[in-house]
Short mmCIF file of C-alpha atoms in Angstrom, two decimals:
data_model
loop_
_atom_site.label_atom_id
_atom_site.label_comp_id
_atom_site.label_asym_id
_atom_site.label_seq_id
_atom_site.Cartn_x
_atom_site.Cartn_y
_atom_site.Cartn_z
CA MET P 14 48.04 273.58 -99.00
CA LYS P 15 46.33 274.60 -102.07
CA LYS P 16 43.40 275.59 -100.18
CA LEU P 17 45.46 277.75 -97.70
CA SER P 18 47.29 279.41 -101.08
CA LEU P 19 43.91 280.09 -102.51
CA VAL P 20 42.38 281.70 -99.51
CA VAL P 21 46.02 283.74 -99.23
CA ALA P 22 45.48 284.74 -102.82
CA MET P 23 41.65 285.76 -102.50
CA THR P 24 42.42 287.95 -99.22
CA PHE P 25 45.31 289.70 -100.68
CA ALA P 26 43.19 290.66 -104.04
CA VAL P 27 40.21 291.87 -101.48
CA ILE P 28 42.64 293.92 -99.44
CA CYS P 29 44.47 295.46 -102.41
CA ALA P 30 41.02 296.08 -104.26
CA ASP P 31 39.01 297.55 -101.17
CA ALA P 32 41.95 299.53 -99.28
CA GLN P 33 40.70 302.64 -98.41
CA PRO P 34 42.32 305.71 -96.27
CA ASN P 35 40.22 305.26 -93.24
CA TYR P 36 41.17 301.38 -92.87
CA HIS P 37 44.46 300.03 -91.65
CA PHE P 38 45.45 297.05 -93.85
CA ASP P 39 49.36 297.75 -93.53
CA VAL P 40 49.27 295.53 -90.70
CA ASN P 41 53.13 295.65 -90.07
CA ASN P 42 53.55 299.42 -90.56
CA ASP P 43 55.89 299.01 -93.03
CA GLY P 44 54.25 301.68 -95.63
CA GLU P 45 53.17 298.90 -98.06
CA VAL P 46 50.07 296.67 -98.40
CA ASN P 47 51.32 293.13 -99.51
CA VAL P 48 51.42 289.44 -98.88
CA THR P 49 53.19 289.86 -95.66
CA ASP P 50 50.33 291.67 -94.11
CA VAL P 51 48.16 288.78 -95.49
CA MET P 52 50.25 286.25 -93.85
CA LEU P 53 50.08 287.98 -90.76
CA VAL P 54 46.30 287.85 -90.72
CA VAL P 55 46.31 284.39 -91.61
CA GLU P 56 48.91 283.40 -88.62
CA SER P 57 46.32 285.45 -86.28
CA VAL P 58 43.38 283.54 -87.60
CA LEU P 59 45.32 280.01 -86.97
CA GLY P 60 46.39 281.04 -83.73
CA LYS P 61 50.12 281.03 -84.56
CA GLN P 62 52.93 283.11 -83.09
CA PRO P 63 53.28 285.87 -85.96
CA SER P 64 56.65 285.49 -88.05
CA TYR P 65 56.51 289.28 -88.32
CA ARG P 66 57.11 291.34 -84.93
CA PRO P 67 57.63 295.03 -85.51
CA ILE P 68 60.88 296.58 -83.75
CA THR P 69 60.85 300.21 -82.19
CA VAL P 70 63.81 301.45 -80.69
CA ARG P 71 64.19 304.54 -78.39
CA VAL P 72 67.79 306.16 -78.40
CA SER P 73 70.06 308.19 -76.01
CA GLU P 74 73.84 308.78 -76.34
CA ARG P 75 76.94 309.40 -74.15
CA PRO P 76 78.55 312.48 -75.99
CA LEU P 77 82.01 312.93 -77.11
CA THR P 78 84.09 314.30 -74.26
CA HIS P 79 85.69 317.91 -75.10
CA PRO P 80 88.36 319.12 -73.11
CA THR P 81 88.18 322.82 -72.19
CA SER P 82 90.87 323.71 -74.90
CA ALA P 83 88.50 322.09 -77.94
CA LYS P 84 86.69 324.78 -80.08
CA VAL P 85 83.12 323.46 -80.71
CA GLY P 86 81.30 324.50 -83.78
CA ALA P 87 80.57 323.30 -87.26
CA ARG P 88 82.55 320.46 -88.80
CA ARG P 89 83.45 319.10 -91.75
CA ALA P 90 83.17 315.78 -90.18
CA PRO P 91 80.25 316.14 -88.12
CA THR P 92 79.64 314.67 -84.71
CA ILE P 93 76.48 312.89 -84.88
CA THR P 94 73.99 313.14 -81.86
CA THR P 95 70.88 311.64 -81.34
CA SER P 96 69.30 314.79 -82.52
CA SER P 97 70.78 314.46 -85.72
CA LEU P 98 70.70 310.71 -86.22
CA GLU P 99 68.33 309.95 -89.14
CA THR P 100 68.70 306.45 -89.61
CA PHE P 101 71.37 303.41 -88.33
CA TYR P 102 71.47 299.75 -88.74
CA LEU P 103 70.58 296.82 -86.73
CA ASN P 104 71.59 293.04 -86.26
CA MET P 105 70.34 290.78 -83.54
CA MET P 106 72.15 287.70 -82.53
CA TYR P 107 70.71 284.82 -80.70
CA GLN P 108 71.05 280.84 -80.30
CA PHE P 109 68.86 278.37 -82.22
CA ARG P 110 69.57 274.87 -82.05
CA ASN P 111 72.57 275.31 -79.96
CA ARG P 112 74.18 277.32 -82.72
CA TRP P 113 74.62 281.29 -82.81
CA ARG P 114 72.49 282.87 -85.52
CA SER P 115 72.20 286.54 -86.46
CA SER P 116 69.31 288.45 -88.43
CA ASP P 117 70.12 290.00 -91.59
CA ARG P 118 70.94 293.69 -91.51
CA SER P 119 67.99 296.11 -91.23
CA GLU P 120 67.52 300.02 -91.48
CA THR P 121 65.94 301.88 -88.85
CA LYS P 122 64.51 305.17 -89.60
CA LYS P 123 63.23 308.03 -87.21
CA THR P 124 59.77 308.71 -87.10
CA ALA P 125 57.68 311.55 -86.29
CA ASP P 126 57.57 311.20 -82.47
CA GLY P 127 61.45 310.83 -82.08
CA THR P 128 61.26 306.98 -82.04
CA PHE P 129 62.91 304.92 -84.43
CA GLU P 130 61.09 302.26 -86.59
CA ASN P 131 62.84 299.13 -88.05
CA ASN P 132 62.07 297.53 -91.30
CA GLY P 133 62.91 294.13 -90.05
CA SER P 134 61.44 291.74 -87.79
CA TRP P 135 62.15 290.25 -84.40
CA PRO P 136 64.05 287.00 -85.26
CA SER P 137 61.19 284.33 -85.71
CA ASN P 138 63.74 281.58 -84.29
CA ALA P 139 64.27 283.27 -81.32
CA PRO P 140 62.07 282.01 -78.45
CA ASP P 141 59.97 284.55 -76.82
CA GLU P 142 61.63 283.92 -73.22
CA SER P 143 65.52 283.96 -74.41
CA THR P 144 67.63 286.78 -74.57
CA VAL P 145 68.59 288.22 -78.00
CA HIS P 146 71.95 290.32 -78.27
CA VAL P 147 70.99 293.64 -80.13
CA PHE P 148 73.54 295.63 -82.07
CA ALA P 149 73.04 299.03 -83.59
CA TYR P 150 75.52 301.08 -85.48
CA LYS P 151 76.09 304.35 -87.77
CA THR P 152 79.16 304.04 -89.84
CA SER P 153 80.16 305.39 -93.49
CA TYR P 154 79.69 302.05 -94.81
CA LYS P 155 77.01 302.44 -98.39
CA ALA P 156 73.66 300.61 -97.96
CA ASN P 157 74.67 297.72 -99.98
CA GLU P 158 77.99 297.01 -97.76
CA GLN P 159 77.85 294.73 -94.54
CA PRO P 160 80.52 295.43 -91.78
CA PHE P 161 78.93 293.07 -89.28
CA VAL P 162 80.35 289.83 -89.07
CA LEU P 163 79.13 287.09 -86.77
CA ASP P 164 82.29 285.12 -86.25
CA GLY P 165 80.56 282.45 -84.25
CA GLY P 166 79.22 284.34 -81.50
CA ASN P 167 82.08 286.87 -81.08
CA PRO P 168 80.68 289.43 -83.48
CA TYR P 169 82.44 292.65 -84.73
CA LEU P 170 82.10 295.41 -86.81
CA GLN P 171 85.03 295.93 -89.59
CA ILE P 172 85.48 299.50 -89.67
CA SER P 173 87.93 301.54 -92.04
CA THR P 174 88.59 305.27 -91.44
CA GLU P 175 88.25 307.29 -94.75
CA GLU P 176 91.78 309.10 -95.59
CA SER P 177 90.33 312.59 -96.18
CA SER P 178 88.49 314.40 -93.33
CA SER P 179 86.17 315.84 -95.50
CA ASP P 180 84.83 312.05 -96.41
CA GLN P 181 84.62 311.08 -92.98
CA CYS P 182 81.88 309.74 -90.74
CA ASP P 183 81.71 309.83 -86.99
CA VAL P 184 80.83 306.23 -85.95
CA LEU P 185 78.02 305.53 -83.26
CA VAL P 186 77.40 301.95 -81.89
CA ALA P 187 75.12 300.64 -79.36
CA LYS P 188 74.31 297.12 -77.90
CA THR P 189 71.75 296.07 -75.46
CA ASP P 190 70.27 292.55 -74.29
CA ALA P 191 66.51 292.05 -74.82
CA ILE P 192 63.87 289.49 -74.42
CA TYR P 193 60.87 289.46 -76.40
CA ASP P 194 58.40 288.62 -73.61
CA GLU P 195 59.70 291.59 -71.37
CA CYS P 196 60.16 294.34 -74.05
CA HIS P 197 57.39 293.29 -76.82
CA GLY P 198 59.80 294.67 -79.41
CA VAL P 199 60.61 298.20 -77.85
CA ILE P 200 64.13 298.60 -77.55
CA ASP P 201 66.24 301.03 -75.63
CA LEU P 202 69.60 302.01 -77.05
CA THR P 203 72.36 303.93 -75.80
CA PHE P 204 75.02 304.95 -78.59
CA ASP P 205 78.92 305.52 -77.93
CA HIS P 206 81.35 307.21 -80.01
CA ILE P 207 83.66 304.52 -80.70
CA CYS P 208 86.44 306.62 -82.70
CA ALA P 209 88.78 309.05 -81.43
CA ALA P 210 88.16 312.74 -82.62
CA LEU P 211 91.29 315.20 -83.34
CA GLN P 212 91.25 318.90 -83.82
CA PHE P 213 93.96 320.63 -85.33
CA SER P 214 94.88 324.51 -85.59
CA VAL P 215 97.80 325.93 -86.81
CA ILE P 216 100.00 329.02 -85.51
CA LYS P 217 103.52 330.32 -86.32
CA SER P 218 106.09 330.74 -83.53
CA SER P 219 107.42 334.25 -82.52
CA SER P 220 110.86 333.03 -83.74
CA LEU P 221 109.49 333.38 -87.29
CA GLU P 222 107.80 336.90 -86.55
CA ASN P 223 109.73 338.44 -89.66
CA GLN P 224 109.16 335.42 -92.12
CA GLN P 225 106.11 334.92 -94.07
CA VAL P 226 104.49 331.28 -93.77
CA GLU P 227 102.00 330.28 -96.29
CA VAL P 228 100.61 326.72 -95.79
CA ASN P 229 99.43 324.63 -98.60
CA GLU P 230 98.45 321.16 -97.13
CA ILE P 231 99.02 319.39 -93.87
CA VAL P 232 99.22 315.58 -93.54
CA LEU P 233 99.42 313.16 -90.70
CA HIS P 234 101.55 310.11 -91.67
CA GLN P 235 101.81 306.65 -90.24
CA VAL P 236 98.36 306.15 -88.83
CA LYS P 237 96.47 302.74 -88.83
CA LYS P 238 92.98 302.95 -90.81
CA ASN P 239 90.97 299.93 -90.06
CA GLY P 240 90.49 297.22 -87.46
CA LYS P 241 87.72 295.22 -85.45
CA TYR P 242 85.32 296.61 -83.20
CA MET P 243 84.44 293.66 -80.96
CA LEU P 244 80.69 294.12 -80.14
CA MET P 245 80.27 292.16 -77.12
CA ASP P 246 82.90 293.86 -75.02
CA GLY P 247 83.52 297.15 -76.76
CA THR P 248 87.13 296.43 -77.55
CA TRP P 249 89.36 296.93 -80.76
CA SER P 250 91.50 294.51 -82.29
CA ASP P 251 93.53 293.52 -85.55
CA ILE P 252 93.94 297.26 -86.05
CA GLY P 253 96.51 297.91 -88.82
CA THR P 254 97.29 299.25 -92.60
CA TYR P 255 98.99 302.53 -92.15
CA ARG P 256 97.92 305.04 -94.00
CA ASP P 257 98.36 309.34 -94.32
CA PHE P 258 95.35 311.46 -93.36
CA THR P 259 95.18 314.84 -95.03
CA LEU P 260 94.36 317.40 -92.37
CA GLN P 261 93.96 320.32 -94.60
CA ALA P 262 94.40 320.68 -98.20
CA TYR P 263 93.72 324.09 -99.89
CA GLN P 264 94.34 323.69 -103.74
CA ALA P 265 90.40 323.08 -104.42
CA GLY P 266 89.50 326.70 -102.79
CA THR P 267 90.06 330.16 -104.36
CA ALA P 268 93.01 330.46 -102.28
CA ASN P 269 95.91 327.96 -102.70
CA ALA P 270 97.21 328.45 -99.06
CA ILE P 271 96.67 330.31 -95.93
CA THR P 272 99.04 332.72 -94.20
CA VAL P 273 99.91 331.53 -90.81
CA SER P 274 99.60 334.32 -87.72
CA SER P 275 102.02 334.30 -85.02
CA THR P 276 99.36 335.77 -82.67
CA GLU P 277 96.03 333.84 -83.50
CA GLU P 278 95.59 329.91 -84.26
CA THR P 279 93.81 329.08 -87.52
CA LEU P 280 91.67 326.15 -87.32
CA LEU P 281 92.28 323.45 -90.11
CA ALA P 282 88.90 323.70 -91.59
CA LYS P 283 86.67 325.70 -94.00
CA ASN P 284 84.36 326.49 -91.24
CA ALA P 285 84.98 326.86 -87.57
CA ASP P 286 86.12 323.37 -86.70
CA ASP P 287 87.62 320.28 -87.83
CA LEU P 288 87.37 317.05 -86.37
CA LEU P 289 89.37 313.96 -87.57
CA PHE P 290 87.82 310.64 -86.67
CA LEU P 291 90.60 307.68 -86.23
CA ILE P 292 90.51 304.48 -84.88
CA PRO P 293 91.60 304.43 -81.06
CA GLN P 294 95.60 303.58 -81.06
CA PRO P 295 98.79 305.01 -79.54
CA LEU P 296 100.57 307.14 -82.25
CA ASN P 297 104.29 306.87 -81.59
CA PRO P 298 106.26 309.98 -82.52
CA MET P 299 109.38 309.82 -84.63
CA THR P 300 112.51 310.99 -82.90
CA LYS P 301 113.48 314.56 -83.53
CA GLY P 302 116.13 314.85 -86.51
CA THR P 303 115.09 311.47 -87.84
CA PRO P 304 115.24 310.95 -91.56
CA ILE P 305 111.68 310.77 -93.10
CA ALA P 306 112.50 307.27 -94.50
CA ASP P 307 113.62 305.84 -91.30
CA ALA P 308 110.30 307.30 -89.82
CA ASP P 309 108.26 305.41 -92.34
CA ALA P 310 110.13 302.38 -92.22
CA GLU P 311 109.56 302.15 -88.58
CA ASN P 312 105.85 303.30 -88.60
CA LYS P 313 106.76 306.50 -86.36
CA SER P 314 104.04 309.34 -86.60
CA TYR P 315 104.99 312.74 -88.13
CA ILE P 316 103.38 315.70 -89.45
CA GLU P 317 104.01 317.16 -92.98
CA ILE P 318 103.71 320.64 -93.68
CA ARG P 319 103.75 321.74 -97.40
CA CYS P 320 104.44 325.53 -97.18
CA LYS P 321 106.55 328.60 -98.32
CA ILE P 322 108.59 330.30 -95.54
CA TYR P 323 110.33 333.48 -96.97
CA ASP P 324 111.21 336.86 -96.14
CA SER P 325 112.47 339.85 -98.39
CA SER P 326 115.72 338.43 -98.92
CA GLN P 327 115.19 334.55 -99.30
CA TYR P 328 113.19 331.58 -99.39
CA TYR P 329 113.80 329.17 -96.50
CA VAL P 330 111.34 326.57 -97.68
CA GLY P 331 109.72 326.31 -101.33
CA SER P 332 110.06 328.90 -103.87
CA ALA P 333 108.10 331.95 -105.50
CA THR P 334 106.60 328.96 -107.64
CA ASN P 335 106.50 325.54 -105.36
CA TYR P 336 105.69 324.75 -101.94
CA GLY P 337 108.11 322.61 -100.13
CA SER P 338 107.63 320.27 -97.12
CA VAL P 339 108.71 320.36 -93.60
CA TYR P 340 108.03 317.83 -90.88
CA LEU P 341 107.65 317.65 -87.02
CA PRO P 342 107.08 314.64 -84.73
CA PHE P 343 103.51 313.78 -83.80
CA GLY P 344 102.41 311.41 -80.75
CA VAL P 345 99.28 310.67 -78.75
CA ASN P 346 97.39 308.14 -77.41
CA LEU P 347 94.20 308.29 -79.23
CA SER P 348 91.12 307.33 -76.78
CA ALA P 349 87.61 306.39 -78.00
CA GLY P 350 84.86 309.00 -77.48
CA HIS P 351 87.34 312.09 -76.78
CA VAL P 352 88.27 314.92 -78.63
CA HIS P 353 91.88 315.62 -78.88
CA PRO P 354 92.87 318.95 -79.89
CA PHE P 355 96.49 320.10 -81.04
CA VAL P 356 98.22 323.03 -82.17
CA ILE P 357 100.74 322.69 -84.99
CA ASN P 358 103.39 325.31 -83.93
CA ILE P 359 105.69 326.12 -87.12
CA GLY P 360 108.94 327.44 -86.01
CA THR P 361 112.51 326.72 -85.61
CA ALA P 362 111.60 323.06 -84.75
CA ILE P 363 110.60 321.94 -88.06
CA ARG P 364 113.10 319.75 -90.24
CA ASP P 365 113.56 318.89 -93.62
CA ALA P 366 113.15 315.09 -95.11
CA ASN P 367 116.70 314.42 -94.00
CA GLY P 368 116.14 315.63 -90.27
CA ASN P 369 118.19 318.43 -90.70
CA LYS P 370 116.89 321.82 -89.22
CA VAL P 371 115.35 324.36 -91.70
CA ILE P 372 115.91 327.46 -89.79
#
């Protein structure tokens, strides 16, 4: 052991001292010349299976389904495609000594030729002829956070959607099975968009043609924000924690509100489009005329519109100095990978917090 350590140390010293641009001392192609490269050389000399086996990934995707009514353009919460995907993470699950094991999360980055190189290694404990389950994902989690949970061979991602659309991230997931003897570390992945996307615009009903409608903020209430995405079968479970999601707020801009037209829809975004990514789930609308306190107690979904509605003689909602809130029921069955477009029609159907008609 002492002789081997001495050989390794001497070899490493020679490599570091003599490395020149024309020689490939970076054996594992990780951008550094270090002890790992030396150990790979030693393993090769001793005839051992390399402990580091590089991973290369080729990617494709199944894009979001856009209905004809969706307006596709620049978004505050942008859809990630394979052309815009620059990095994602991998976990690999395999059996070793009759127990499920998983590799540590490793980062995969795009290369100049359009493929992706991973900074991890094919699991050294996984036999070359055995199946390894490969899970790839792009989420809003930070580099030091780990959404992957092995759960005894039934792995899942813990997903939580951000409550402001401007802070959101499209969530992509891919799964495949690979055998090293067949792929030699080259993996093909097809990504799916596992969340549902909502697109909102607002218009004024012709019934309010003679009134001015200024909208300051629009909030979607009673939506579940987190859940487990089961990686083996692509289903969701344990969806919970009701939260409110701000569709649009104008306080930070140069204008404090938008004036809503009765002839043209206004998209709720700073740019041409806005996508709000949510966990797939049914949103059950509150019954028209229900007090908001009851809707909250029953977890029924609704839209709150902070606005001013007025004409030359009076304010119907809000005042000259303050915005008031009006409400509309909202219901939809949110499907993964689909864009759901909605037009919020501000008219005589709007109600106050007690469920009474405003106009």
